Amino acid sequence: MVLLRSIDEITVEVAETVALKSNMLKHALEESNPEQFIPLPNITGEVMFKIVDYMTKQTEFESKKPQEIVEKSPELEGDVAKAKEALKAWEQTVATWEVAYMDVSMNMLYDLFLGANFMDLQGLLSLCAEKIASLIKGKTVKEIRKTFNIVNDFTPEEEADYVKKYEWAFTD
Amino acid sequence: MNYLPEGVVELILSQLKNARDIASSTCVSKQWQSCVPYVPSLYFPRAVFDYSQRGNNKGSDYDATIGRMIAEAIRLEELVIYCPFNPSNLGTWLNLRADTLRVLELRMDGFGDKPGPDGSGTQLDCIRVAKRLELLKIWGVSLTAAPKWGVLKQLKSLEIVGATVRDGVLEEVVHASPNLVNLVLLSCEGAGLVKFELGRLERCRLDFLGQGNIALFLSAPRLEDLYVQGFSSIWVKPNHRIKTLSIAKNHGRVYNVEMGKLAEVQSLYLRGIQWSWGAISSVLQYASDVTHLTMKVEFCGNSETLLPFPEVDLVNFFNSHPKLLKFDIHGAMFASFCQKNSLAKVNSNFVIPCLEEVSVIVRSALNAEQKLNALESLLTHTPKLRKMVIRVSQMKNCNEAADDFFEEVCKFRLMNHRVVCVE
């Protein structure tokens, strides 16, 4: 088992197979004492549990992934088709779970994104990036700044230049 | 979200493709602006500039915007332009990103073969600079003169939709892309002969419009999927790996199909108004190992006269296609099983070993008794049959005979309700 501790001193135990999903934990485990807690300095307890939830579920999904049969002879043709169907159904299950998982508040999304980056969890990082991108699509500049609480750090002259060049990005 | 680490904003923006979203992102903050040059895709939808409130259409302004965004995206891999643009600018844009561009999709609005900006060649010649191109898709293009592309070695997938072509032009286009794995030519017209050879082609879809006689000569030893529509004469060099084959002719006639033994074919679809019986029988003969067969040819005959199919012996047919798993039979083919001697060889030893699903479309009540006998035979001699669907559509003779026949079909269904259904 692997022991993790969040910035607000909350701890959790995670199976080693699950922990290895995170590249950061993989390296940390090579160097640390198994009795010690691995600190997650940038991550609160709530976010830590959410990330552990992701890693646990992904490990579970991986173990249930249907095998793909490589077609070797005509007799196996029916099996190949069935294997393809099973794989498709599995992918659908994973996708449905991911959509529900990513239904989070803006603050959680931000923390999750940073957490996934810190822990080097490629799958979760991509999911977060996709979710954030989906919140950008179709919005004007002002709407994007408002959604994500981003400060406009352009000078008025720079801003005016952009309005001129990309006028259509500013209009509703 | 003001304090995101390096690379993370880049990851977010790399999920965006729509040019308007990328333009918006450029203006959000300095950090976002610094990541925009790394976006891998730019997609300009048809109406992307309709948001502008500049009043009259300022095409040159829009082209300037396109050019600016392409210039800023230094690692651009994918460029899709569906909005109207001036083809003379294409060369400049492609030159900017020749080193990184892998995917190019353009809506040409009928341009293509007009002279290029310097007065020579064609407007599409400039594509030759994009040496790393792997996928090229062009909509609505005029190809009456062959573009000079040199050799695009990396091009694996070429799709041309809605093209006016001339004989020989397609051959030159294909010649310029010798490593194609996927070739799609849809809604094309103007050719009388389509001929090419591609050593690596695996998937090919050709759809040619018009009633006339168009011939196809194709040599592709690695071909696995072939869909053709519109050809009256088809010749495919033998020794290919075709697994899925679809031959259709929506207007006019199919006279001739030669492709050697279809040793690996699994799915076969034959469609059209009229095929010569010689063509039908030779394809059926080549495809003796077929598992999924759909026959939707309405008539046969080699001339203007539309003829029904000749008699086909049921036993011979199924013995020559012993691996059939699924069979969709349109009226004309089904009627050929329902002639006087079609069921002559049916006896208790006759078995259709693998057939699991049959779908029959019945158009008329002619030979009603034989039709029911054929259905009975199919049911009795098919141990693995799970489903038989009988579609009774557009009965040609709407009279008592048709009603009686329909009643018999319903009785047949009732007696075999676990397997048979009527639509």
Coordinates of C-alpha atoms in Angstrom, one line a residue:
Chain A
M1 CA 0.0 0.0 0.0
V2 CA 1.1 3.6 -0.6
L3 CA 0.4 6.4 1.8
L4 CA -0.5 9.9 0.5
R5 CA -0.8 13.1 2.5
S6 CA -2.5 16.2 1.3
I7 CA -1.5 19.8 2.1
D8 CA -4.2 20.0 4.8
E9 CA -2.8 16.9 6.5
I10 CA -5.5 14.5 5.2
T11 CA -4.2 11.0 4.5
V12 CA -5.2 8.2 2.2
E13 CA -4.0 4.7 1.5
V14 CA -3.8 3.5 -2.1
A15 CA -2.9 0.1 -3.6
E16 CA 0.5 0.2 -5.3
T17 CA -0.9 -0.8 -8.7
V18 CA -3.2 2.1 -8.5
A19 CA -0.5 4.6 -7.4
L20 CA 1.7 3.6 -10.3
K21 CA -0.7 5.3 -12.7
S22 CA 0.9 8.5 -11.6
N23 CA 4.4 9.0 -13.1
M24 CA 5.3 11.3 -10.2
L25 CA 4.3 8.7 -7.6
K26 CA 6.2 6.0 -9.6
H27 CA 9.4 8.0 -9.2
A28 CA 8.7 8.9 -5.6
L29 CA 8.1 5.3 -4.7
E30 CA 11.5 4.3 -6.1
E31 CA 13.2 6.7 -3.7
S32 CA 11.1 6.7 -0.6
N33 CA 10.6 4.4 2.4
P34 CA 7.4 2.4 2.1
E35 CA 6.4 3.3 5.7
Q36 CA 6.5 7.0 4.9
F37 CA 3.7 9.2 3.6
I38 CA 4.3 10.8 0.3
P39 CA 3.4 14.5 0.6
L40 CA 1.3 16.2 -2.1
P41 CA 2.1 19.8 -1.3
N42 CA -0.2 21.4 -3.8
I43 CA -3.2 19.3 -3.4
T44 CA -6.0 19.6 -0.8
G45 CA -7.7 16.5 0.7
E46 CA -10.9 16.9 -1.4
V47 CA -8.9 17.1 -4.6
M48 CA -6.7 14.2 -3.5
F49 CA -9.7 12.0 -3.0
K50 CA -11.1 13.0 -6.4
I51 CA -7.7 12.1 -8.1
V52 CA -7.4 8.8 -6.2
D53 CA -11.0 8.0 -7.4
Y54 CA -9.8 8.5 -11.0
M55 CA -6.7 6.4 -10.6
T56 CA -8.6 3.6 -8.9
K57 CA -11.4 3.5 -11.5
Q58 CA -8.9 3.6 -14.3
T59 CA -7.0 0.6 -12.9
E60 CA -10.3 -1.2 -12.6
F61 CA -11.2 -0.4 -16.2
E62 CA -7.8 -1.5 -17.5
S63 CA -8.2 -4.9 -15.8
K64 CA -11.6 -5.4 -17.4
K65 CA -10.5 -4.3 -20.9
P66 CA -11.6 -7.0 -23.5
Q67 CA -8.8 -8.6 -25.4
E68 CA -8.6 -7.9 -29.1
I69 CA -8.3 -10.9 -31.2
V70 CA -6.0 -10.6 -34.2
E71 CA -7.6 -12.4 -37.1
K72 CA -5.5 -15.4 -38.0
S73 CA -7.9 -17.6 -39.8
P74 CA -11.4 -17.5 -41.3
E75 CA -12.8 -19.8 -38.5
L76 CA -12.1 -17.1 -35.9
E77 CA -14.0 -14.5 -37.9
G78 CA -17.1 -14.6 -35.6
D79 CA -14.9 -14.2 -32.6
V80 CA -13.1 -11.2 -34.0
A81 CA -16.4 -9.5 -34.6
K82 CA -17.6 -10.3 -31.0
A83 CA -14.3 -9.0 -29.6
K84 CA -14.7 -5.8 -31.5
E85 CA -18.2 -5.3 -30.1
A86 CA -17.0 -6.0 -26.6
L87 CA -14.2 -3.5 -26.9
K88 CA -16.6 -0.9 -28.2
A89 CA -19.0 -1.5 -25.3
W90 CA -16.1 -1.2 -22.9
E91 CA -15.0 2.1 -24.5
Q92 CA -18.5 3.4 -24.1
T93 CA -18.6 2.5 -20.4
V94 CA -15.3 4.3 -19.8
A95 CA -16.5 7.4 -21.8
T96 CA -19.8 7.6 -19.9
W97 CA -18.0 7.3 -16.5
E98 CA -15.5 10.1 -17.6
V99 CA -18.3 12.5 -18.5
A100 CA -20.0 12.0 -15.1
Y101 CA -16.6 12.3 -13.4
M102 CA -15.8 15.6 -15.1
D103 CA -19.1 17.2 -14.0
V104 CA -17.4 19.4 -11.4
S105 CA -17.3 23.1 -10.3
M106 CA -14.9 25.5 -11.9
N107 CA -12.7 25.6 -8.8
M108 CA -12.5 21.8 -8.7
L109 CA -11.7 21.7 -12.4
Y110 CA -8.9 24.1 -11.9
D111 CA -7.5 22.2 -8.9
L112 CA -7.9 18.9 -10.6
F113 CA -6.0 20.2 -13.7
L114 CA -3.1 21.4 -11.6
G115 CA -3.2 18.2 -9.5
A116 CA -3.1 16.0 -12.6
N117 CA -0.2 18.1 -13.9
F118 CA 1.7 17.8 -10.6
M119 CA 1.1 14.1 -10.4
D120 CA 1.9 13.5 -14.1
L121 CA -1.4 11.7 -14.8
Q122 CA -1.7 12.0 -18.6
G123 CA -5.2 10.6 -18.9
L124 CA -6.7 13.0 -16.3
L125 CA -4.7 15.9 -17.7
S126 CA -6.2 15.3 -21.1
L127 CA -9.7 15.0 -19.7
C128 CA -9.3 18.3 -17.9
A129 CA -7.8 20.1 -20.9
E130 CA -10.7 18.8 -23.0
K131 CA -13.3 20.0 -20.5
I132 CA -11.7 23.4 -20.2
A133 CA -11.5 23.7 -24.0
S134 CA -15.2 22.9 -24.2
L135 CA -15.9 25.8 -21.9
I136 CA -13.9 28.1 -24.2
K137 CA -15.6 27.1 -27.5
G138 CA -18.0 29.7 -28.8
K139 CA -17.2 32.4 -26.3
T140 CA -16.1 35.9 -26.9
V141 CA -12.9 37.2 -25.3
K142 CA -14.8 38.9 -22.5
E143 CA -16.9 35.8 -21.8
I144 CA -13.8 33.6 -21.6
R145 CA -12.1 36.0 -19.1
K146 CA -15.3 36.0 -17.0
T147 CA -15.7 32.2 -17.0
F148 CA -12.2 31.6 -15.9
N149 CA -11.6 34.8 -13.8
I150 CA -8.7 35.8 -15.9
V151 CA -7.2 39.3 -15.6
N152 CA -6.7 41.2 -18.8
D153 CA -3.1 42.2 -18.6
F154 CA -2.9 43.9 -22.0
T155 CA -2.3 47.6 -22.2
P156 CA -5.3 49.6 -23.7
E157 CA -3.3 50.1 -26.9
E158 CA -2.6 46.4 -27.3
E159 CA -6.2 45.6 -26.6
A160 CA -7.4 48.1 -29.2
D161 CA -5.0 46.5 -31.7
Y162 CA -6.5 43.1 -31.1
V163 CA -10.0 44.4 -31.4
K164 CA -9.1 45.7 -34.8
K165 CA -7.3 42.5 -36.0
Y166 CA -9.7 40.0 -34.6
E167 CA -12.9 42.0 -34.5
W168 CA -15.0 39.0 -34.9
A169 CA -13.6 37.4 -31.8
F170 CA -15.0 40.2 -29.8
T171 CA -18.6 40.4 -31.2
D172 CA -21.5 38.3 -30.0
Chain B
M1 CA -6.9 30.5 -13.7
N2 CA -4.4 33.3 -13.9
Y3 CA -1.5 31.2 -12.7
L4 CA -1.3 28.1 -14.8
P5 CA 2.0 26.5 -15.3
E6 CA 4.0 26.3 -18.5
G7 CA 2.7 23.8 -21.0
V8 CA -0.7 23.5 -19.4
V9 CA -2.3 26.4 -21.3
E10 CA -0.7 25.0 -24.4
L11 CA -2.4 21.7 -23.7
I12 CA -5.8 23.4 -23.4
L13 CA -5.4 25.5 -26.5
S14 CA -4.3 22.5 -28.5
Q15 CA -7.8 21.1 -28.0
L16 CA -9.2 24.0 -30.0
K17 CA -9.6 24.1 -33.7
N18 CA -12.2 26.7 -34.6
A19 CA -10.4 29.8 -35.8
R20 CA -12.8 32.0 -33.9
D21 CA -12.0 30.2 -30.6
I22 CA -8.3 30.5 -31.3
A23 CA -8.6 34.2 -32.1
S24 CA -10.6 34.8 -28.9
S25 CA -8.0 32.9 -26.9
T26 CA -5.2 35.1 -28.4
C27 CA -6.8 38.2 -26.9
V28 CA -7.6 36.8 -23.4
S29 CA -4.3 37.5 -21.7
K30 CA -0.5 37.6 -22.4
Q31 CA 0.0 34.1 -21.2
W32 CA -2.7 32.7 -23.5
Q33 CA -1.4 34.8 -26.4
S34 CA 2.1 33.3 -25.9
C35 CA 0.7 29.8 -26.3
V36 CA -1.3 30.4 -29.5
P37 CA 1.6 30.0 -31.9
Y38 CA 1.7 26.3 -30.8
V39 CA -1.8 25.4 -31.8
P40 CA -1.7 22.4 -34.1
S41 CA -5.0 22.9 -35.9
L42 CA -6.9 25.8 -37.6
Y43 CA -10.4 25.3 -38.8
F44 CA -12.2 28.1 -40.7
P45 CA -15.9 27.0 -40.9
R46 CA -18.1 28.1 -43.7
A47 CA -19.7 31.0 -41.8
V48 CA -16.8 31.9 -39.6
F49 CA -16.7 35.5 -40.7
D50 CA -20.4 36.1 -40.6
Y51 CA -20.0 37.4 -37.1
S52 CA -18.2 40.4 -38.3
Q53 CA -20.2 43.6 -38.3
R54 CA -18.1 45.3 -40.8
G55 CA -21.0 45.7 -43.2
N56 CA -20.1 44.7 -46.7
N57 CA -18.2 41.5 -47.4
K58 CA -14.6 42.4 -47.2
G59 CA -13.1 39.3 -48.6
S60 CA -9.6 40.7 -48.7
D61 CA -9.8 41.5 -45.0
Y62 CA -10.9 37.9 -44.2
D63 CA -8.1 36.5 -46.4
A64 CA -5.7 38.8 -44.5
T65 CA -7.0 37.4 -41.2
I66 CA -6.6 33.8 -42.5
G67 CA -3.1 34.6 -43.6
R68 CA -2.2 36.2 -40.3
M69 CA -3.4 33.3 -38.2
I70 CA -1.6 30.8 -40.4
A71 CA 1.6 32.9 -40.1
E72 CA 1.3 33.0 -36.3
A73 CA 0.7 29.2 -35.9
I74 CA 4.3 28.2 -36.3
R75 CA 3.6 24.5 -35.7
L76 CA 0.4 24.2 -37.7
E77 CA -0.3 20.6 -38.7
E78 CA -3.9 20.7 -39.7
L79 CA -5.5 23.4 -41.9
V80 CA -9.2 23.3 -42.8
I81 CA -10.7 26.2 -44.8
Y82 CA -14.4 25.9 -45.6
C83 CA -15.1 29.6 -45.8
P84 CA -14.8 31.4 -49.1
F85 CA -11.3 32.5 -49.9
N86 CA -9.3 33.8 -52.9
P87 CA -7.3 30.8 -54.3
S88 CA -4.5 33.0 -55.4
N89 CA -3.5 33.4 -51.7
L90 CA -3.3 29.6 -51.2
G91 CA 0.3 29.4 -52.4
T92 CA 1.5 32.0 -49.9
W93 CA -0.3 30.3 -47.0
L94 CA 1.0 26.9 -47.8
N95 CA 4.6 28.2 -48.3
L96 CA 4.5 29.5 -44.7
R97 CA 3.7 26.1 -43.2
A98 CA 5.1 23.7 -45.8
D99 CA 7.4 22.1 -43.1
T100 CA 4.7 21.3 -40.6
L101 CA 1.4 20.8 -42.5
R102 CA 0.1 17.2 -42.5
V103 CA -3.6 17.7 -43.1
L104 CA -5.2 20.1 -45.6
E105 CA -8.9 20.4 -46.3
L106 CA -10.2 23.0 -48.7
R107 CA -13.6 24.0 -50.1
M108 CA -12.8 25.3 -53.5
D109 CA -16.2 26.4 -54.7
G110 CA -15.6 25.3 -58.3
F111 CA -12.1 26.7 -58.6
G112 CA -9.0 24.6 -59.2
D113 CA -8.1 24.5 -62.8
K114 CA -8.0 28.2 -63.6
P115 CA -4.5 29.6 -64.1
G116 CA -2.4 30.2 -61.0
P117 CA -1.5 33.7 -59.7
D118 CA 1.4 34.0 -62.1
G119 CA -0.8 33.2 -65.0
S120 CA 0.5 29.6 -65.6
G121 CA -0.4 26.2 -64.4
T122 CA -3.5 25.8 -62.1
Q123 CA -4.5 27.2 -58.8
L124 CA -3.9 23.9 -57.1
D125 CA -0.3 23.6 -58.2
C126 CA 0.8 25.3 -55.0
I127 CA -0.1 22.2 -53.0
R128 CA 3.2 20.7 -54.2
V129 CA 5.1 22.7 -51.6
A130 CA 3.4 20.8 -48.7
K131 CA 5.8 17.9 -48.9
R132 CA 4.7 16.5 -45.5
L133 CA 1.1 16.3 -46.4
E134 CA -0.5 13.1 -45.3
L135 CA -4.2 13.8 -45.8
L136 CA -5.7 16.0 -48.5
K137 CA -9.4 16.7 -49.0
I138 CA -10.8 19.0 -51.6
W139 CA -14.5 19.9 -52.0
G140 CA -16.1 21.3 -55.1
V141 CA -13.2 21.5 -57.5
S142 CA -12.8 21.6 -61.2
L143 CA -10.1 19.2 -62.4
T144 CA -10.2 19.5 -66.2
A145 CA -6.5 20.2 -66.1
A146 CA -4.1 18.2 -64.0
P147 CA -2.5 20.1 -61.1
K148 CA 1.3 19.8 -61.0
W149 CA 2.1 18.3 -57.7
G150 CA 5.4 16.7 -58.4
V151 CA 5.4 13.7 -56.1
L152 CA 3.7 13.9 -52.7
K153 CA 5.4 10.9 -51.1
Q154 CA 3.8 11.2 -47.7
L155 CA 0.3 11.5 -48.9
K156 CA -1.7 8.6 -47.6
S157 CA -5.2 9.7 -48.0
L158 CA -6.8 11.7 -50.8
E159 CA -10.5 12.7 -50.9
I160 CA -12.1 14.7 -53.7
V161 CA -15.8 15.5 -53.4
G162 CA -17.8 17.1 -56.1
A163 CA -15.3 17.3 -58.9
T164 CA -15.6 17.9 -62.7
V165 CA -12.9 15.8 -64.2
R166 CA -11.5 14.9 -67.6
D167 CA -10.0 11.6 -68.7
G168 CA -6.4 11.3 -67.8
V169 CA -6.5 14.0 -65.1
L170 CA -7.2 11.6 -62.3
E171 CA -4.5 9.3 -63.5
E172 CA -2.0 12.2 -63.2
V173 CA -3.3 13.2 -59.8
V174 CA -2.9 9.6 -58.5
H175 CA 0.5 9.4 -60.2
A176 CA 1.6 12.3 -58.0
S177 CA 0.6 10.4 -54.8
P178 CA 2.0 6.9 -55.3
N179 CA 1.8 5.9 -51.6
L180 CA -2.0 6.4 -51.1
V181 CA -3.6 4.0 -48.7
N182 CA -7.1 5.6 -48.9
L183 CA -8.6 7.1 -52.1
V184 CA -12.1 8.6 -52.2
L185 CA -13.6 10.3 -55.2
L186 CA -17.3 11.2 -54.6
S187 CA -19.8 12.9 -56.8
C188 CA -17.4 13.2 -59.7
E189 CA -18.5 13.6 -63.3
G190 CA -17.0 14.0 -66.7
A191 CA -14.9 11.0 -67.0
G192 CA -15.4 8.1 -69.5
L193 CA -12.4 6.1 -68.3
V194 CA -10.9 5.9 -64.8
K195 CA -7.6 4.0 -64.7
F196 CA -4.9 3.9 -62.1
E197 CA -2.4 1.7 -60.3
L198 CA -1.5 2.1 -56.6
G199 CA 0.7 -0.4 -54.8
R200 CA -0.3 0.5 -51.3
L201 CA -4.0 1.3 -51.7
E202 CA -6.2 -0.5 -49.1
R203 CA -9.4 1.5 -49.2
C204 CA -11.0 2.9 -52.3
R205 CA -14.4 4.6 -52.8
L206 CA -15.4 5.9 -56.2
D207 CA -18.7 7.5 -57.0
F208 CA -19.2 8.8 -60.5
L209 CA -22.4 10.5 -61.6
G210 CA -24.2 10.2 -64.9
Q211 CA -26.0 7.6 -67.0
G212 CA -23.3 6.9 -69.5
N213 CA -20.8 4.1 -69.8
I214 CA -17.8 4.7 -67.6
A215 CA -15.0 2.1 -67.4
L216 CA -12.8 1.4 -64.4
F217 CA -9.3 -0.2 -64.6
L218 CA -7.7 -0.6 -61.3
S219 CA -4.6 -2.4 -60.1
A220 CA -4.1 -2.4 -56.3
P221 CA -2.6 -5.6 -54.8
R222 CA -3.3 -4.5 -51.2
L223 CA -6.9 -3.5 -51.7
E224 CA -9.2 -4.5 -48.9
D225 CA -12.3 -2.3 -49.3
L226 CA -13.7 -1.3 -52.6
Y227 CA -16.9 0.7 -53.2
V228 CA -17.8 1.8 -56.7
Q229 CA -20.9 3.5 -58.1
G230 CA -21.5 4.6 -61.6
F231 CA -19.2 2.3 -63.6
S232 CA -20.6 0.1 -66.4
S233 CA -17.4 -1.9 -66.9
I234 CA -15.1 -2.8 -64.0
W235 CA -11.7 -4.5 -64.3
V236 CA -9.6 -5.1 -61.2
K237 CA -6.3 -6.8 -61.5
P238 CA -6.5 -10.2 -59.8
N239 CA -4.5 -11.1 -56.7
H240 CA -5.9 -8.5 -54.4
R241 CA -7.1 -8.8 -50.8
I242 CA -10.6 -7.5 -51.2
K243 CA -12.7 -8.2 -48.1
T244 CA -15.6 -5.8 -48.6
L245 CA -16.9 -5.1 -52.1
S246 CA -19.8 -2.9 -53.2
I247 CA -20.7 -2.4 -56.8
A248 CA -23.6 -0.1 -57.6
K249 CA -24.9 1.7 -60.7
N250 CA -27.8 4.0 -59.9
H251 CA -28.4 5.0 -63.5
G252 CA -27.6 3.0 -66.6
R253 CA -26.2 -0.5 -66.9
V254 CA -23.4 -2.7 -65.6
Y255 CA -22.1 -4.8 -68.5
N256 CA -18.9 -6.3 -67.3
V257 CA -17.1 -7.1 -64.0
E258 CA -13.8 -8.9 -64.0
M259 CA -11.7 -9.2 -60.9
G260 CA -10.4 -12.7 -60.6
K261 CA -11.1 -14.9 -57.6
L262 CA -12.4 -12.9 -54.6
A263 CA -10.6 -15.3 -52.3
E264 CA -10.9 -13.1 -49.2
V265 CA -14.2 -11.5 -49.7
Q266 CA -16.5 -11.4 -46.7
S267 CA -19.1 -8.8 -47.7
L268 CA -20.5 -8.3 -51.1
Y269 CA -23.2 -5.7 -52.1
L270 CA -24.5 -5.6 -55.7
R271 CA -26.9 -2.8 -56.5
G272 CA -28.4 -1.2 -59.6
I273 CA -31.3 -1.0 -61.9
Q274 CA -29.8 -3.2 -64.6
W275 CA -26.8 -5.5 -64.8
S276 CA -26.0 -8.0 -67.5
W277 CA -26.6 -11.5 -66.3
G278 CA -23.0 -12.4 -67.3
A279 CA -21.7 -9.7 -64.9
I280 CA -23.9 -10.9 -62.0
S281 CA -23.1 -14.5 -62.5
S282 CA -19.3 -13.9 -62.8
V283 CA -19.2 -11.9 -59.6
L284 CA -21.2 -14.5 -57.7
Q285 CA -18.9 -17.1 -59.0
Y286 CA -15.7 -15.2 -57.9
A287 CA -17.2 -14.7 -54.5
S288 CA -17.9 -18.3 -53.5
D289 CA -16.6 -17.8 -49.9
V290 CA -18.7 -14.8 -49.2
T291 CA -20.4 -14.6 -45.8
H292 CA -22.6 -11.4 -46.2
L293 CA -24.4 -11.0 -49.5
T294 CA -26.8 -8.2 -50.5
M295 CA -28.4 -8.4 -53.9
K296 CA -30.4 -5.4 -54.9
V297 CA -30.3 -5.5 -58.7
E298 CA -33.7 -4.9 -60.2
F299 CA -33.3 -6.3 -63.8
C300 CA -30.8 -7.9 -66.1
G301 CA -30.2 -7.6 -69.8
N302 CA -27.6 -6.1 -72.1
S303 CA -29.8 -3.6 -73.9
E304 CA -32.5 -1.1 -73.3
T305 CA -35.0 -3.9 -72.6
L306 CA -35.3 -4.6 -68.9
L307 CA -35.4 -8.4 -68.4
P308 CA -36.2 -10.4 -65.3
F309 CA -33.5 -12.7 -63.9
P310 CA -33.3 -16.1 -65.4
E311 CA -34.1 -19.2 -63.4
V312 CA -31.6 -20.0 -60.6
D313 CA -31.4 -23.4 -59.0
L314 CA -31.7 -22.9 -55.3
V315 CA -29.6 -25.9 -54.3
N316 CA -26.8 -25.0 -56.8
F317 CA -26.7 -21.5 -55.6
F318 CA -26.4 -22.3 -51.9
N319 CA -24.0 -25.2 -52.5
S320 CA -21.7 -22.8 -54.4
H321 CA -21.8 -20.3 -51.5
P322 CA -21.6 -22.5 -48.5
K323 CA -20.3 -19.9 -46.1
L324 CA -23.3 -17.5 -46.4
L325 CA -24.2 -16.1 -43.0
K326 CA -26.5 -13.2 -44.0
F327 CA -28.4 -12.8 -47.2
D328 CA -30.4 -9.8 -48.4
I329 CA -32.4 -10.7 -51.4
H330 CA -34.2 -8.1 -53.5
G331 CA -37.2 -9.1 -55.5
A332 CA -35.5 -9.8 -58.8
M333 CA -33.0 -12.3 -57.3
F334 CA -35.7 -13.8 -55.1
A335 CA -38.0 -14.3 -58.1
S336 CA -35.2 -16.2 -59.8
F337 CA -35.4 -18.8 -57.0
C338 CA -39.1 -19.0 -57.6
Q339 CA -39.2 -20.3 -61.1
K340 CA -40.6 -23.7 -62.2
N341 CA -37.5 -25.8 -61.7
S342 CA -35.7 -23.7 -59.2
L343 CA -36.5 -26.0 -56.3
A344 CA -36.1 -29.2 -58.4
K345 CA -33.1 -30.4 -56.5
V346 CA -34.3 -29.8 -53.0
N347 CA -34.4 -33.0 -51.0
S348 CA -34.0 -34.0 -47.4
N349 CA -30.2 -34.0 -47.7
F350 CA -30.0 -30.4 -48.7
V351 CA -28.6 -28.2 -46.0
I352 CA -27.7 -24.5 -46.0
P353 CA -25.1 -24.8 -43.2
C354 CA -24.2 -21.4 -42.0
L355 CA -27.1 -19.1 -42.9
E356 CA -28.4 -17.2 -39.8
E357 CA -30.2 -14.2 -41.3
V358 CA -32.3 -13.8 -44.4
S359 CA -34.0 -10.7 -45.6
V360 CA -36.3 -10.9 -48.6
I361 CA -38.0 -8.1 -50.5
V362 CA -41.1 -9.2 -52.4
R363 CA -42.5 -6.8 -54.9
S364 CA -45.2 -8.7 -56.7
A365 CA -47.6 -11.6 -56.2
L366 CA -46.5 -13.2 -59.5
N367 CA -45.8 -16.9 -59.0
A368 CA -47.1 -16.6 -55.5
E369 CA -47.1 -20.4 -54.8
Q370 CA -43.5 -20.8 -55.9
K371 CA -42.5 -17.8 -53.8
L372 CA -44.0 -19.4 -50.7
N373 CA -42.4 -22.7 -51.6
A374 CA -39.0 -21.0 -51.8
L375 CA -39.6 -19.4 -48.4
E376 CA -40.5 -22.7 -47.0
S377 CA -37.4 -24.4 -48.4
L378 CA -35.2 -21.7 -47.0
L379 CA -36.7 -22.2 -43.6
T380 CA -36.7 -26.0 -43.6
H381 CA -33.1 -26.5 -44.8
T382 CA -31.4 -23.8 -42.7
P383 CA -30.7 -25.3 -39.3
K384 CA -29.0 -22.1 -38.0
L385 CA -31.6 -19.6 -39.1
R386 CA -32.3 -17.1 -36.4
K387 CA -34.2 -14.4 -38.4
M388 CA -36.1 -14.2 -41.6
V389 CA -37.5 -10.8 -42.5
I390 CA -40.0 -10.5 -45.4
R391 CA -40.5 -7.0 -46.7
V392 CA -43.6 -6.8 -48.8
S393 CA -43.3 -3.5 -50.5
Q394 CA -45.0 -1.6 -53.3
M395 CA -47.0 -4.5 -54.6
K396 CA -47.2 -3.9 -58.4
N397 CA -50.5 -5.5 -59.1
C398 CA -52.9 -4.2 -56.5
N399 CA -55.6 -6.8 -56.9
E400 CA -57.0 -9.9 -55.3
A401 CA -54.0 -12.0 -56.1
A402 CA -51.8 -9.6 -54.2
D403 CA -54.1 -9.7 -51.2
D404 CA -54.3 -13.5 -51.2
F405 CA -50.5 -13.7 -51.4
F406 CA -50.1 -11.3 -48.5
E407 CA -52.5 -13.5 -46.5
E408 CA -50.4 -16.5 -47.2
V409 CA -47.3 -14.7 -46.2
C410 CA -48.9 -13.8 -42.9
K411 CA -49.9 -17.4 -42.3
F412 CA -46.3 -18.4 -43.0
R413 CA -45.2 -15.9 -40.5
L414 CA -47.6 -17.1 -37.8
M415 CA -46.5 -20.7 -38.3
N416 CA -42.9 -19.7 -37.8
H417 CA -43.2 -16.7 -35.6
R418 CA -40.0 -17.3 -33.7
V419 CA -37.9 -16.7 -36.8
V420 CA -40.0 -14.9 -39.3
C421 CA -41.2 -11.3 -39.3
V422 CA -43.0 -9.3 -41.9
E423 CA -42.4 -5.6 -42.5

